[in-house]
Coordinates of C-alpha atoms in Angstrom, one line a residue:
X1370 CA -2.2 21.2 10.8
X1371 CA -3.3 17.8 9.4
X1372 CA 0.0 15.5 7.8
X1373 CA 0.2 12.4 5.7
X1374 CA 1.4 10.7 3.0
X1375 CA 1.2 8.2 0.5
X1376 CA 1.7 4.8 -1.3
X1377 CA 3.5 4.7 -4.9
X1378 CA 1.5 3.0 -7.4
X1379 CA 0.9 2.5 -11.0
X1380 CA -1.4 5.2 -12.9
X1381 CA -0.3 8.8 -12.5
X1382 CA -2.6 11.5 -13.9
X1383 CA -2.8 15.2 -12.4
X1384 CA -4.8 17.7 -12.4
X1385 CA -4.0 21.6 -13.2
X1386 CA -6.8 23.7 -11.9
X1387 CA -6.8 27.0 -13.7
X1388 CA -9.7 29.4 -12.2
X1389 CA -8.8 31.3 -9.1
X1390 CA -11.7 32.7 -6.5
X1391 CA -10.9 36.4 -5.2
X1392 CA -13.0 35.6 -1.8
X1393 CA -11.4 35.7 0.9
X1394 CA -11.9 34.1 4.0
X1395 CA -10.8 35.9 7.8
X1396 CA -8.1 34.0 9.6
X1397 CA -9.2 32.4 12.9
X1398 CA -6.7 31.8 16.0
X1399 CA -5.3 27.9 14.9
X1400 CA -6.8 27.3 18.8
X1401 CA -10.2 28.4 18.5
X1402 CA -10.5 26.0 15.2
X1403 CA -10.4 22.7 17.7
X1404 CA -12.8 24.0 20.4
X1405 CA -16.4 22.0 20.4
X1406 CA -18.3 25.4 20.0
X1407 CA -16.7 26.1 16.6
X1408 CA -17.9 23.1 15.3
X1409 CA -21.7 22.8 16.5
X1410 CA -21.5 26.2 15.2
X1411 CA -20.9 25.4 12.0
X1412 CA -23.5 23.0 11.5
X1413 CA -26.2 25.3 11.0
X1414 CA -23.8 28.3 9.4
X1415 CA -25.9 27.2 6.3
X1416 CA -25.4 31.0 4.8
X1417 CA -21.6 30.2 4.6
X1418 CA -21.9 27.2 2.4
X1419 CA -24.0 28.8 0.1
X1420 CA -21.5 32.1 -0.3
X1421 CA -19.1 29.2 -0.4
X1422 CA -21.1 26.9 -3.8
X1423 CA -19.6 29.5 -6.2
X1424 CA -16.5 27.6 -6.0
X1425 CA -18.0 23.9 -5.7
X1426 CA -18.2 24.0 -9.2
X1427 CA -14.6 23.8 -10.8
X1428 CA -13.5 23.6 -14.3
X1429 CA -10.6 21.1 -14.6
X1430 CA -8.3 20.1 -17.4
X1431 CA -6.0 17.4 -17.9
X1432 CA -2.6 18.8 -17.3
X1433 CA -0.9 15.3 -17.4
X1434 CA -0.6 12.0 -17.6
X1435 CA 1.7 9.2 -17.2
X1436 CA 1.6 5.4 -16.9
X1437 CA 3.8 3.5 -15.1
X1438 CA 4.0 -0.2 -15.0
X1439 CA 4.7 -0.4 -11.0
X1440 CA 3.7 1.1 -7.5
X1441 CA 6.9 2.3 -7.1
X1442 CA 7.4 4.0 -10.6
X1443 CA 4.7 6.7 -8.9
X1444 CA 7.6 7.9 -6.5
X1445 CA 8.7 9.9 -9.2
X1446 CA 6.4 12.6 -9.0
X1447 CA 8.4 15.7 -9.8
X1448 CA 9.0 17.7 -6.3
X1449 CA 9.2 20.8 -8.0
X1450 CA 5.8 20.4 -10.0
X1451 CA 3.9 20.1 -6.4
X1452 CA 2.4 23.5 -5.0
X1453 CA 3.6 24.7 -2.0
X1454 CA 1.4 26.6 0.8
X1455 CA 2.3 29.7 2.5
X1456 CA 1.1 29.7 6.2
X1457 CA -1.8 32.1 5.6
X1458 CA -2.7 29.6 2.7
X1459 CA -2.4 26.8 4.8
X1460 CA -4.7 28.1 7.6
X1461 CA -7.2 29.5 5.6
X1462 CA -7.8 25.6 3.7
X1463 CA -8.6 24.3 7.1
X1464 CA -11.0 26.9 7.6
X1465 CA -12.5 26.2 4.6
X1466 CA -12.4 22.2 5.4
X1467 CA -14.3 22.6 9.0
X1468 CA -16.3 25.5 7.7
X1469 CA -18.5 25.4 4.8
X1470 CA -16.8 22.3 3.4
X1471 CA -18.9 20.0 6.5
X1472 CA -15.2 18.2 8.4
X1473 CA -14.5 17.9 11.8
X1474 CA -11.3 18.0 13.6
X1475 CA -11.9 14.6 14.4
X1476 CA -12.8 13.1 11.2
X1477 CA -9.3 15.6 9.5
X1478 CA -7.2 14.3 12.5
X1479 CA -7.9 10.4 11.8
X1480 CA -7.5 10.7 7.8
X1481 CA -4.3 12.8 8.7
X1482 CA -3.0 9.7 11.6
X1483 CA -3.7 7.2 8.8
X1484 CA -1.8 8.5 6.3
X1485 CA 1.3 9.5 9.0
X1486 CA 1.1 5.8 9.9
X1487 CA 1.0 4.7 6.1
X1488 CA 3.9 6.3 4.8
X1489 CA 5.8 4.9 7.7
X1490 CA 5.2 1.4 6.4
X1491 CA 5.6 2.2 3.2
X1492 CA 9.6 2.7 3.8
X1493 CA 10.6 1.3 7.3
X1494 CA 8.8 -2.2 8.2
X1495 CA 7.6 -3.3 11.5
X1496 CA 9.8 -6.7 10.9
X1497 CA 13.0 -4.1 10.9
X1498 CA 11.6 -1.1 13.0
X1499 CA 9.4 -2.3 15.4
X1500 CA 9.9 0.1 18.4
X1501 CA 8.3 3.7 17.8
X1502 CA 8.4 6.5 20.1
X1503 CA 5.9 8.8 19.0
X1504 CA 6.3 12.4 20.8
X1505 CA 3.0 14.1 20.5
X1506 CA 2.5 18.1 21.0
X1507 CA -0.4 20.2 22.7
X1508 CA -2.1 21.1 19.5
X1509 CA -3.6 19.3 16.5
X1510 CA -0.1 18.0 15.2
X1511 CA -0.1 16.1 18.6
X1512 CA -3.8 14.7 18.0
X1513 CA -2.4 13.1 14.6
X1514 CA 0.5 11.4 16.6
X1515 CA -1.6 10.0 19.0
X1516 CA -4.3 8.6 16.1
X1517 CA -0.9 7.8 13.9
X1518 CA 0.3 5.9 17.2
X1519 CA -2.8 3.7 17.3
X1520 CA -2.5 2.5 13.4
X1521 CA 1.1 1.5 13.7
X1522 CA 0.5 -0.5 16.9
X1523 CA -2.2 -2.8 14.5
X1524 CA 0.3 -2.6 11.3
X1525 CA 2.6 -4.8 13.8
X1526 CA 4.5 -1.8 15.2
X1527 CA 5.3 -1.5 19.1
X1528 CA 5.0 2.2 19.6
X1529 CA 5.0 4.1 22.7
X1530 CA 3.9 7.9 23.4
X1531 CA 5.5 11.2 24.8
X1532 CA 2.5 13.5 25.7
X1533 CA 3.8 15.9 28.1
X1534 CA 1.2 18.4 27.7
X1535 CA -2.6 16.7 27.9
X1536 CA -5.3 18.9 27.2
X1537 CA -8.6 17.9 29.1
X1538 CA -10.9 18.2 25.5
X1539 CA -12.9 15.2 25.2
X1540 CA -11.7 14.4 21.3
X1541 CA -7.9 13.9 22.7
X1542 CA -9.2 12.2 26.1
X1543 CA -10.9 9.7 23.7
X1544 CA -7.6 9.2 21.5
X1545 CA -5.4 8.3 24.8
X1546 CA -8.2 6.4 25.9
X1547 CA -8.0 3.8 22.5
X1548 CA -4.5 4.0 23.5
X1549 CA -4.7 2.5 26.7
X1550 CA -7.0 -0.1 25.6
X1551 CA -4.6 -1.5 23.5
X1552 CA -1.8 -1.4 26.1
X1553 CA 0.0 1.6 24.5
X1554 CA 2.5 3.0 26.5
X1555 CA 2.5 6.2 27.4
X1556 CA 6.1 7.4 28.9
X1557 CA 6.6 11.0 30.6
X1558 CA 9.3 13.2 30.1
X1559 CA 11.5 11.7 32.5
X1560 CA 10.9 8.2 31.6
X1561 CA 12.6 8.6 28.2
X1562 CA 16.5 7.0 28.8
X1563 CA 18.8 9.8 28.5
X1564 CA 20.0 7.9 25.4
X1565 CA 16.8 7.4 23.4
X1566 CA 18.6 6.6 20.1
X1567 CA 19.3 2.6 21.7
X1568 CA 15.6 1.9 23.0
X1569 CA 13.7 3.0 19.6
X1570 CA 14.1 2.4 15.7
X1571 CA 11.5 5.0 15.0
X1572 CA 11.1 8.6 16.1
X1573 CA 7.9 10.3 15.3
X1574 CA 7.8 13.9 15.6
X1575 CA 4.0 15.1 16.4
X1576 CA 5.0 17.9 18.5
X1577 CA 4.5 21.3 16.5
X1578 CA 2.2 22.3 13.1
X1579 CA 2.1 25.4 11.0
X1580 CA 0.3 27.2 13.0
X1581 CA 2.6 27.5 15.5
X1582 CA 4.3 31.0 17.0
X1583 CA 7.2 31.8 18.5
X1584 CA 10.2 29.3 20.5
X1585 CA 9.2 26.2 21.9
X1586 CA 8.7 26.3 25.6
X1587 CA 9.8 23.0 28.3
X1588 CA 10.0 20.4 27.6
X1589 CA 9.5 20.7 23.9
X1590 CA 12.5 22.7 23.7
X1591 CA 14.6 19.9 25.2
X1592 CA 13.0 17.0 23.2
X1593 CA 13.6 19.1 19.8
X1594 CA 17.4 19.6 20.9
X1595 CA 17.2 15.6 21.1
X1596 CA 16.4 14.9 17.9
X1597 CA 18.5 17.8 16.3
X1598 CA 21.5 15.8 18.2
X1599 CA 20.6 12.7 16.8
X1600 CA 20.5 14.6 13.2
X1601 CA 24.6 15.2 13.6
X1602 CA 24.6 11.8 15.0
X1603 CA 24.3 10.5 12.0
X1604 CA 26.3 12.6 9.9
X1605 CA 28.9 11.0 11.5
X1606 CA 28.0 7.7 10.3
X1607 CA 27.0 6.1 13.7
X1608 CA 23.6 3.9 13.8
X1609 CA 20.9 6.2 15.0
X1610 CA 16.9 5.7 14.8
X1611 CA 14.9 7.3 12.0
X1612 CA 13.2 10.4 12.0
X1613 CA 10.0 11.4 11.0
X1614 CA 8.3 14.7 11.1
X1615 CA 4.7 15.5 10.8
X1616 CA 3.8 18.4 8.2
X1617 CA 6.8 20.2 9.3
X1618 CA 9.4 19.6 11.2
X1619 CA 8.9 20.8 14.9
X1620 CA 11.2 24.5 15.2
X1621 CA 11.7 24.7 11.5
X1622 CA 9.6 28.0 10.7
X1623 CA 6.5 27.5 8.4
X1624 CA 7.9 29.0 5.5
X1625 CA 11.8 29.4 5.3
X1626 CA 12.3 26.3 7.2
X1627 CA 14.9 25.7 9.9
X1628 CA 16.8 29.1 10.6
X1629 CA 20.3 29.3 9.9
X1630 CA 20.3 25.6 8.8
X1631 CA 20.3 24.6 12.6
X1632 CA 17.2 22.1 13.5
X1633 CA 15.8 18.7 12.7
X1634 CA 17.1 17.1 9.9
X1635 CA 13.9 14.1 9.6
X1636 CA 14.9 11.4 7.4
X1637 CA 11.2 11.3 6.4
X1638 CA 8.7 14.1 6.0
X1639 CA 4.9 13.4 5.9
X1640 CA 3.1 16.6 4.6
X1641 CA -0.5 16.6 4.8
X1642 CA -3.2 18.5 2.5
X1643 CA -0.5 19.9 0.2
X1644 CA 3.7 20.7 0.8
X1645 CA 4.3 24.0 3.3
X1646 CA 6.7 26.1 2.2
X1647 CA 9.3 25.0 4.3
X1648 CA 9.0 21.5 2.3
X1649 CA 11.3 22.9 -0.4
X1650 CA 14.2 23.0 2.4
X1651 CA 13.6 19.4 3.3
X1652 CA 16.5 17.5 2.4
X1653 CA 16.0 13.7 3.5
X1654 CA 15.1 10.7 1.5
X1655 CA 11.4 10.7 2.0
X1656 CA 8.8 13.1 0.9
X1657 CA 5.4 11.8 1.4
X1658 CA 1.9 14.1 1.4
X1659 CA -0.8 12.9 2.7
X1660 CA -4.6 13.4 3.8
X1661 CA -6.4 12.5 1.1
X1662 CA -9.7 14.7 1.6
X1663 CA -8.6 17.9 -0.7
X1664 CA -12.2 19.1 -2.9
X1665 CA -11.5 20.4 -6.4
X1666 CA -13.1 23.1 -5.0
X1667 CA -10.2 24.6 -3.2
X1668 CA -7.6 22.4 -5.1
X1669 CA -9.1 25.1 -7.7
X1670 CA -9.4 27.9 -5.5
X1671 CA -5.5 28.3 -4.2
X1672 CA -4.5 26.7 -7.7
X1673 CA -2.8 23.1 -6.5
X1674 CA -1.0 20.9 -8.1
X1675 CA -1.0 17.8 -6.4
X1676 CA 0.3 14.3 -6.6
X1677 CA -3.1 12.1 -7.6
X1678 CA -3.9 9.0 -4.7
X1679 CA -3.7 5.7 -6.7
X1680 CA -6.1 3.3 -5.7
X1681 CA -7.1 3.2 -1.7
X1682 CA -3.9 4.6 -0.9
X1683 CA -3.9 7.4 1.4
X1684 CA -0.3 8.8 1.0
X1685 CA 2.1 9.2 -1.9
X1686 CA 5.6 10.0 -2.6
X1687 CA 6.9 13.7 -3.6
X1688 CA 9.9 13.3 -5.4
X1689 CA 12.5 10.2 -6.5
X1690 CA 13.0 8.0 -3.9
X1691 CA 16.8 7.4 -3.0
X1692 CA 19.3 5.4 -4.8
X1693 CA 18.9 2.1 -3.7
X1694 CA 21.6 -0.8 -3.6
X1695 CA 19.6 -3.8 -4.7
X1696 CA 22.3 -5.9 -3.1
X1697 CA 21.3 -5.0 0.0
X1698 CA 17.2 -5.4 -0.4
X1699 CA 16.3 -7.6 2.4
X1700 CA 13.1 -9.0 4.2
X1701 CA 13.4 -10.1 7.9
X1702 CA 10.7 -12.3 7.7
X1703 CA 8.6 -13.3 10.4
X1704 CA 6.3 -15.9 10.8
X1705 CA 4.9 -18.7 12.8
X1706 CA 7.3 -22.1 12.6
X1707 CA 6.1 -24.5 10.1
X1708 CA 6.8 -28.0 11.3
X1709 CA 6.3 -31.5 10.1
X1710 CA 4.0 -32.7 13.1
X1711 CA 1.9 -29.6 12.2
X1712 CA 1.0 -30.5 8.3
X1713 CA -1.6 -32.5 6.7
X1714 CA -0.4 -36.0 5.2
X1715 CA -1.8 -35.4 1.9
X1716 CA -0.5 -32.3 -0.1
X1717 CA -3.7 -31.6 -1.8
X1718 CA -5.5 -31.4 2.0
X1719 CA -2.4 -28.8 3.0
X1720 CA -2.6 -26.6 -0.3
X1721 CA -6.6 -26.1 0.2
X1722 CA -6.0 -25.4 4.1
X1723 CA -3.1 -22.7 2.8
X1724 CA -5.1 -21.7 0.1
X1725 CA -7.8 -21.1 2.3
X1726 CA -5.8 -18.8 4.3
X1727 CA -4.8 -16.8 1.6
X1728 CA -8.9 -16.5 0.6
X1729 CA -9.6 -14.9 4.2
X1730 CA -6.4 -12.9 4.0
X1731 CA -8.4 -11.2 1.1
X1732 CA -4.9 -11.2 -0.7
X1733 CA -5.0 -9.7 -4.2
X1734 CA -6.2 -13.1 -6.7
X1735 CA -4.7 -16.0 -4.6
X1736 CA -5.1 -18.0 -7.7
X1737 CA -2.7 -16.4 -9.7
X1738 CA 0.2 -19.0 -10.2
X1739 CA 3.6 -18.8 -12.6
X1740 CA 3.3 -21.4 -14.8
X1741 CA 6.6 -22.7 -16.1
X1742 CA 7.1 -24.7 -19.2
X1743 CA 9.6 -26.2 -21.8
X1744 CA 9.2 -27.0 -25.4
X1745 CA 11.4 -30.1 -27.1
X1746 CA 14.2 -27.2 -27.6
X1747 CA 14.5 -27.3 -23.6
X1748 CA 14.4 -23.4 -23.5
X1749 CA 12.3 -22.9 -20.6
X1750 CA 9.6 -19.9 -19.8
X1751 CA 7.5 -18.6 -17.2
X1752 CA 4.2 -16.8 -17.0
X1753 CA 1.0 -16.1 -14.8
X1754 CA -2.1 -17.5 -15.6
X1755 CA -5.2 -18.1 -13.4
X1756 CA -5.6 -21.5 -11.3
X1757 CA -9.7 -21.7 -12.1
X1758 CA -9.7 -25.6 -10.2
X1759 CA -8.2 -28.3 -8.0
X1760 CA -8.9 -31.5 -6.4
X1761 CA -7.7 -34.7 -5.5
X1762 CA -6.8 -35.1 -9.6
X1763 CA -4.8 -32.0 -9.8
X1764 CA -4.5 -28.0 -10.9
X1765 CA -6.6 -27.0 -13.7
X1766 CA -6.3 -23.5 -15.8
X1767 CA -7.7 -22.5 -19.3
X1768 CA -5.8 -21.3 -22.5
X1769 CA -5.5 -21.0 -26.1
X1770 CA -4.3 -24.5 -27.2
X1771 CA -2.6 -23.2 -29.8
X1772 CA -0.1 -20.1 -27.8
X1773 CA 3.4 -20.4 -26.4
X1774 CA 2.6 -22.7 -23.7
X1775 CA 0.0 -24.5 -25.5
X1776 CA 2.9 -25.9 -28.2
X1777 CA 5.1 -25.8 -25.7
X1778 CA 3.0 -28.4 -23.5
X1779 CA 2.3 -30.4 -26.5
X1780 CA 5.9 -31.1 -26.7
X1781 CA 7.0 -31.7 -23.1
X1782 CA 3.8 -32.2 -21.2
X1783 CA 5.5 -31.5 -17.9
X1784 CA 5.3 -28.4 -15.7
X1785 CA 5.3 -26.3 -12.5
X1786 CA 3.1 -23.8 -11.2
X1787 CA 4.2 -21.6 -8.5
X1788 CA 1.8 -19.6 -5.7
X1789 CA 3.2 -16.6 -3.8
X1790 CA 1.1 -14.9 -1.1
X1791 CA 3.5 -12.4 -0.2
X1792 CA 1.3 -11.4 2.8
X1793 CA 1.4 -14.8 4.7
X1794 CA 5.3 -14.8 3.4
X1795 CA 4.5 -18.3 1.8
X1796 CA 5.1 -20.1 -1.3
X1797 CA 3.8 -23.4 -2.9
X1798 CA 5.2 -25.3 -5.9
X1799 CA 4.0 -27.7 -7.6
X1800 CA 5.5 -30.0 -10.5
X1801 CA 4.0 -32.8 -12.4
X1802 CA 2.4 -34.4 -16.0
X1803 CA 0.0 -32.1 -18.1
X1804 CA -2.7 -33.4 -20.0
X1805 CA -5.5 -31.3 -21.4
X1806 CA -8.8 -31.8 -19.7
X1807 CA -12.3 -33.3 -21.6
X1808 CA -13.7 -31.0 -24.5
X1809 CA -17.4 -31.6 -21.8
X1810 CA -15.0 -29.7 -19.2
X1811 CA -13.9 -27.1 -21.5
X1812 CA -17.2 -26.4 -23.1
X1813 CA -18.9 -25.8 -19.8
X1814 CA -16.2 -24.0 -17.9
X1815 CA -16.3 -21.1 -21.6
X1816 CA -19.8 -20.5 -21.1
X1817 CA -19.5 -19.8 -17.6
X1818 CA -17.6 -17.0 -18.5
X1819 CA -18.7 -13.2 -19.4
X1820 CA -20.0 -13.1 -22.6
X1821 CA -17.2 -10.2 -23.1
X1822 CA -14.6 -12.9 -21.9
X1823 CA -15.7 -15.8 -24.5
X1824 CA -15.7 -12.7 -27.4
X1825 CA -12.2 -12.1 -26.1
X1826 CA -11.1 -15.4 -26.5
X1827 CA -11.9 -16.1 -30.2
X1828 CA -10.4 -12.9 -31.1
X1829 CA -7.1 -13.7 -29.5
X1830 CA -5.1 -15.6 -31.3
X1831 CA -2.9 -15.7 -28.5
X1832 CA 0.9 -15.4 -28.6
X1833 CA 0.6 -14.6 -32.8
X1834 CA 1.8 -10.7 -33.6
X1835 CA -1.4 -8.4 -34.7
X1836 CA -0.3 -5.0 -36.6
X1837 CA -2.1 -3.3 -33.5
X1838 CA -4.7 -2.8 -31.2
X1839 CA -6.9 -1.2 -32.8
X1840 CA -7.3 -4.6 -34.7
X1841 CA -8.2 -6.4 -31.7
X1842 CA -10.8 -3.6 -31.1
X1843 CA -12.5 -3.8 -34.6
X1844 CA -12.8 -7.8 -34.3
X1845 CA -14.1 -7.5 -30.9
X1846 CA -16.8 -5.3 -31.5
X1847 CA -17.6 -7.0 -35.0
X1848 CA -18.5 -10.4 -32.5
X1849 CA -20.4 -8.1 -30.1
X1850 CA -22.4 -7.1 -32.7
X1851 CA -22.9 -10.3 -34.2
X1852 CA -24.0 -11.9 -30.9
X1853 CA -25.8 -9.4 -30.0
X1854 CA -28.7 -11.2 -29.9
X1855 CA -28.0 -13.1 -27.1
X1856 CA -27.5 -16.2 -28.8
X1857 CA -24.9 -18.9 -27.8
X1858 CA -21.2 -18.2 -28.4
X1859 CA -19.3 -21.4 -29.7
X1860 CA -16.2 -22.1 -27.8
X1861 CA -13.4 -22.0 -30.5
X1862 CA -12.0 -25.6 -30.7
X1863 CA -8.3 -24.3 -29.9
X1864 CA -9.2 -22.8 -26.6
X1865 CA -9.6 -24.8 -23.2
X1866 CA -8.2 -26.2 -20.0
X1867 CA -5.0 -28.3 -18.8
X1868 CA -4.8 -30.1 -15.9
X1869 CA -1.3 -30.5 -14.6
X1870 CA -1.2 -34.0 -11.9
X1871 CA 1.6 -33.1 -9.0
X1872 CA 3.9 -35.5 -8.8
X1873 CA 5.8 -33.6 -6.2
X1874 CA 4.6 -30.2 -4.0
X1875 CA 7.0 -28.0 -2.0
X1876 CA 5.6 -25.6 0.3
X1877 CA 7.9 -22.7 1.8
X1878 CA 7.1 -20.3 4.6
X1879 CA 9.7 -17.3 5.3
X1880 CA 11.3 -17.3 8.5
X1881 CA 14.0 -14.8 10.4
X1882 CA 17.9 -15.1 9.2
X1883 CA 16.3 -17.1 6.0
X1884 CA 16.2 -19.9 8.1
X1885 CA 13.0 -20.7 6.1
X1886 CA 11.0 -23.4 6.5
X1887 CA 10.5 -26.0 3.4
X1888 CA 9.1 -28.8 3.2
X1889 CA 8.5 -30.9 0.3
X1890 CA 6.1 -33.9 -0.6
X1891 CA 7.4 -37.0 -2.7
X1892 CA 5.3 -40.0 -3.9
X1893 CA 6.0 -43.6 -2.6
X1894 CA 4.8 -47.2 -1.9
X1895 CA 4.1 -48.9 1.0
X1896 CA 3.1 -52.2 0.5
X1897 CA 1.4 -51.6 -3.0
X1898 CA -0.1 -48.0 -1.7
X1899 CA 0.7 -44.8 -2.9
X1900 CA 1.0 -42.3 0.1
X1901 CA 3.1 -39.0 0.6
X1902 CA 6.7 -39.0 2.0
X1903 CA 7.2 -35.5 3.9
X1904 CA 10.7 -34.4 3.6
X1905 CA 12.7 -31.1 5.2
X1906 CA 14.6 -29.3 2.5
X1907 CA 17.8 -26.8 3.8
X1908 CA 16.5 -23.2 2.8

């Protein structure tokens, strides 16, 4: 009933639960599980949860783990390691969920929106697919199209909704309601153009879930013949907008998928709480799970194996994603114009307003910066360090004096530094002279540090090759032990800051057709003062 999906990231670790429970839990109607009286009900069913704590209680071990060093890498969850549900499985977990367990439809049907809406960044972007029709059903599946509608309209999506069949319950007459507010569309049957694959990019199917019986009726019957249509559309190589289906494609049967191989063919499938059976049939590029609100208990219970949620995410892939033809990676970027009447005169004023920006963005450490360097030998290289100051005199970060760059910049004591907020879609670089800053400057700044930090430091010997880690780890705690006390920690005499003084800035911000903007600052005199030339660079 619920769908959704997640984000690849970087630590993959999964969980096989090995104890089984033999109770077994009656099947309600799918219907009567969204009507207000089953929930109130359930409230003060306190006798349920307590037959129910036998199983709150799991034992788990470690069945694997894997590192990865990108988001991405976590695509590669094995398909065939995920458990699928059978319908009767299926129903019985969202019993469980909204019975002794404490959710509501509500709460399920917003975590299960979220995650549809998610996964649908995660592959098609709002600056290539803007224009979502989202075709919502009568029963809970339609619910988390109308809740997935109203996240991809504020992730910079246009999307517009099919409801043909309202149901007056006050949780879905409060969904089309946020809807409206935010000048959602909401087109009928016979406003859709009889050609719908030229008005949208994205086709979200919300119409039918698991729990669903028998053929569809009108008009759902005509809108799944649509997008079956536009499945062979595609097979013959014509242009056609994506597909996406919520938990399972609408017509496909729960658990032996579309019958004689004749039904929607999504290109993306967002499954929520765990895979249905009908998920091994899926043959598209993208496999995502979502709703992110399973309890060991019943991961324990029906035995799941499950793709872990890295971080906040709230989806996550199943499976390898597609082959991909780096050639053809591309970014439509879109952006406000960034025009000479529009900046500050001085540099330094325009990289604190930017880098101010990128503070109430709350981007991921705004102050990270690739330092680039050059030794006497001219070979150059490239790293990321921490910007930790600036004013009027410069860029200041901290380092071991005596590591790559360190020798390097004793050598050739010029540099860049390059920022990169990818979410504003803007760079800044930054050349100039590098000088290290006073031994007062350094001294203060190290004790400003965590104490764990300042250990840290004397026991790297940064850029030198150690037999191990482990020997990092024994000199460590030999330090933490010795200054245990509390007592000052000397800075080592190799370790401080640089301060590299601009002598030129270029600041970049991404624009459609990579007609990007770029605009660079260059030093000159007029009449005996030094002020900043502005210059337009071709992108």
């Amino acid at each position: 009933m619920f769908k959704g999906r997640r984000r690849s990231m970087t630590l993959t670790c999964f969980y096989h639960f090995t104890h089984s429970n033999s109770t077994s839990l009656t099947h309600h109607n799918y219907n009567s599980l969204i009507t207000p009286t089953f929930s109130s009900t359930l409230h003060n069913h306190k006798p349920l949860f307590h037959l129910f704590q036998g199983i709150l209680r799991p034992t788990i071990r470690s069945f694997s783990t894997t590192f990865t060093s990108s988001c991405k890498a976590m695509a590669n969850f094995d398909s065939d390691s995920v458990t699928y549900l059978k319908q009767q499985e299926a129903a019985e977990i969202d019993e469980t969920l909204m019975g002794p367990l404490g959710f509501s439809v509500d709460q399920l049907m917003e975590l299960a929106g979220l995650s549809v809406a998610t996964s649908i960044y995660e592959v098609y972007k709002p600056g290539e697919y803007s224009r979502v029709l989202v075709v919502c059903g009568p029963g809970n599946n339609g619910g988390d199209g109308l809740v997935a509608a109203r996240h991809l309209h504020h992730f910079g999506y246009k999307p517009f909704v099919c409801y043909p069949k309202r149901t007056p319950k006050p949780l879905y007459a409060g969904l089309v309601t946020q809807l409206e507010a935010l000048s959602i569309p909401f087109l009928s049957v016979e406003d859709l153009p009889s050609d719908i694959s030229k008005d949208f990019h994205i086709l979200l199917d919300a119409m039918f879930g698991f729990s669903f019986h028998g053929s569809p009726r009108p008009p759902f019957d005509d809108l799944i013949q649509r997008l079956v249509s536009l499945s062979s559309h595609n097979q013959s190589g014509q242009k056609r907008p994506v597909i996406v289906s919520v938990d399972i494609p609408s017509g496909w049967h729960v658990e032996e998928g579309a019958v004689n191989d004749i039904g929607i063919k999504p290109d993306m499938l967002i499954s929520l709480t765990a895979p249905k059976l009908c998920a091994k049939k899926f043959g598209g590029p993208h496999h995502f799970l979502g709703g992110r609100f399973v309890p060991p208990a019943i991961a324990e219970k029906y035995k799941l194996i499950l793709p872990p949620y890295p971080g906040t995410s709230t989806c996550v892939r199943i499976g390898k994603p597609p082959q991909i033809d780096i050639s053809a990676l591309r970014e439509n970027y879109i952006s406000p114009e960034f025009l000479e009447d529009q900046v500050e005169a001085n540099p330094f004023n325009q990289f604190r307003k930017w880098f101010d920006d990128a503070l109430a963005a709350s981007l991921k450490e705004p102050n990270a910066m690739a330092l680039s360097t050059a030794g006497k030998d001219g070979k150059p290289s490239s790293r990321i360090v921490l910007l930790k100051g600036f004013d009027k005199d410069g860029f200041v970060w901290f380092t071991n004096y005596e590591s790559q760059k360190g020798r390097a910049l004793s050598e050739n004591p010029h540099a860049s530094i390059l920022f990169y907020w990818d979410g504003l879609i803007r760079q800044v670089r930054v050349e100039g002279y590098v000088q290290k800053i006073s031994e007062e400057e350094s001294e203060q700044y190290f004790h400003s540090r965590p104490r764990g930090s300042q250990i840290g430091a004397i026991v790297s010997k940064q850029s030198s090759v150690v037999p191990g880690r482990h020997v990092l780890h024994e000199q460590y705690k030999e330090l933490e032990q010795k200054y245990a006390d509390g007592s000052l920690i000397p800075k080592p005499k190799n370790w401080g800051g640089f301060r590299l003084t601009p002598h030129l800035f270029e600041f970049w911000q991404g624009q459609q057709s990579r007609l990007h903007d770029r605009l660079r600052y260059v030093p000159h005199e007029i009449d005996g003062q030094k002020l900043w030339k502005i210059e337009r660079l071709a992108p």
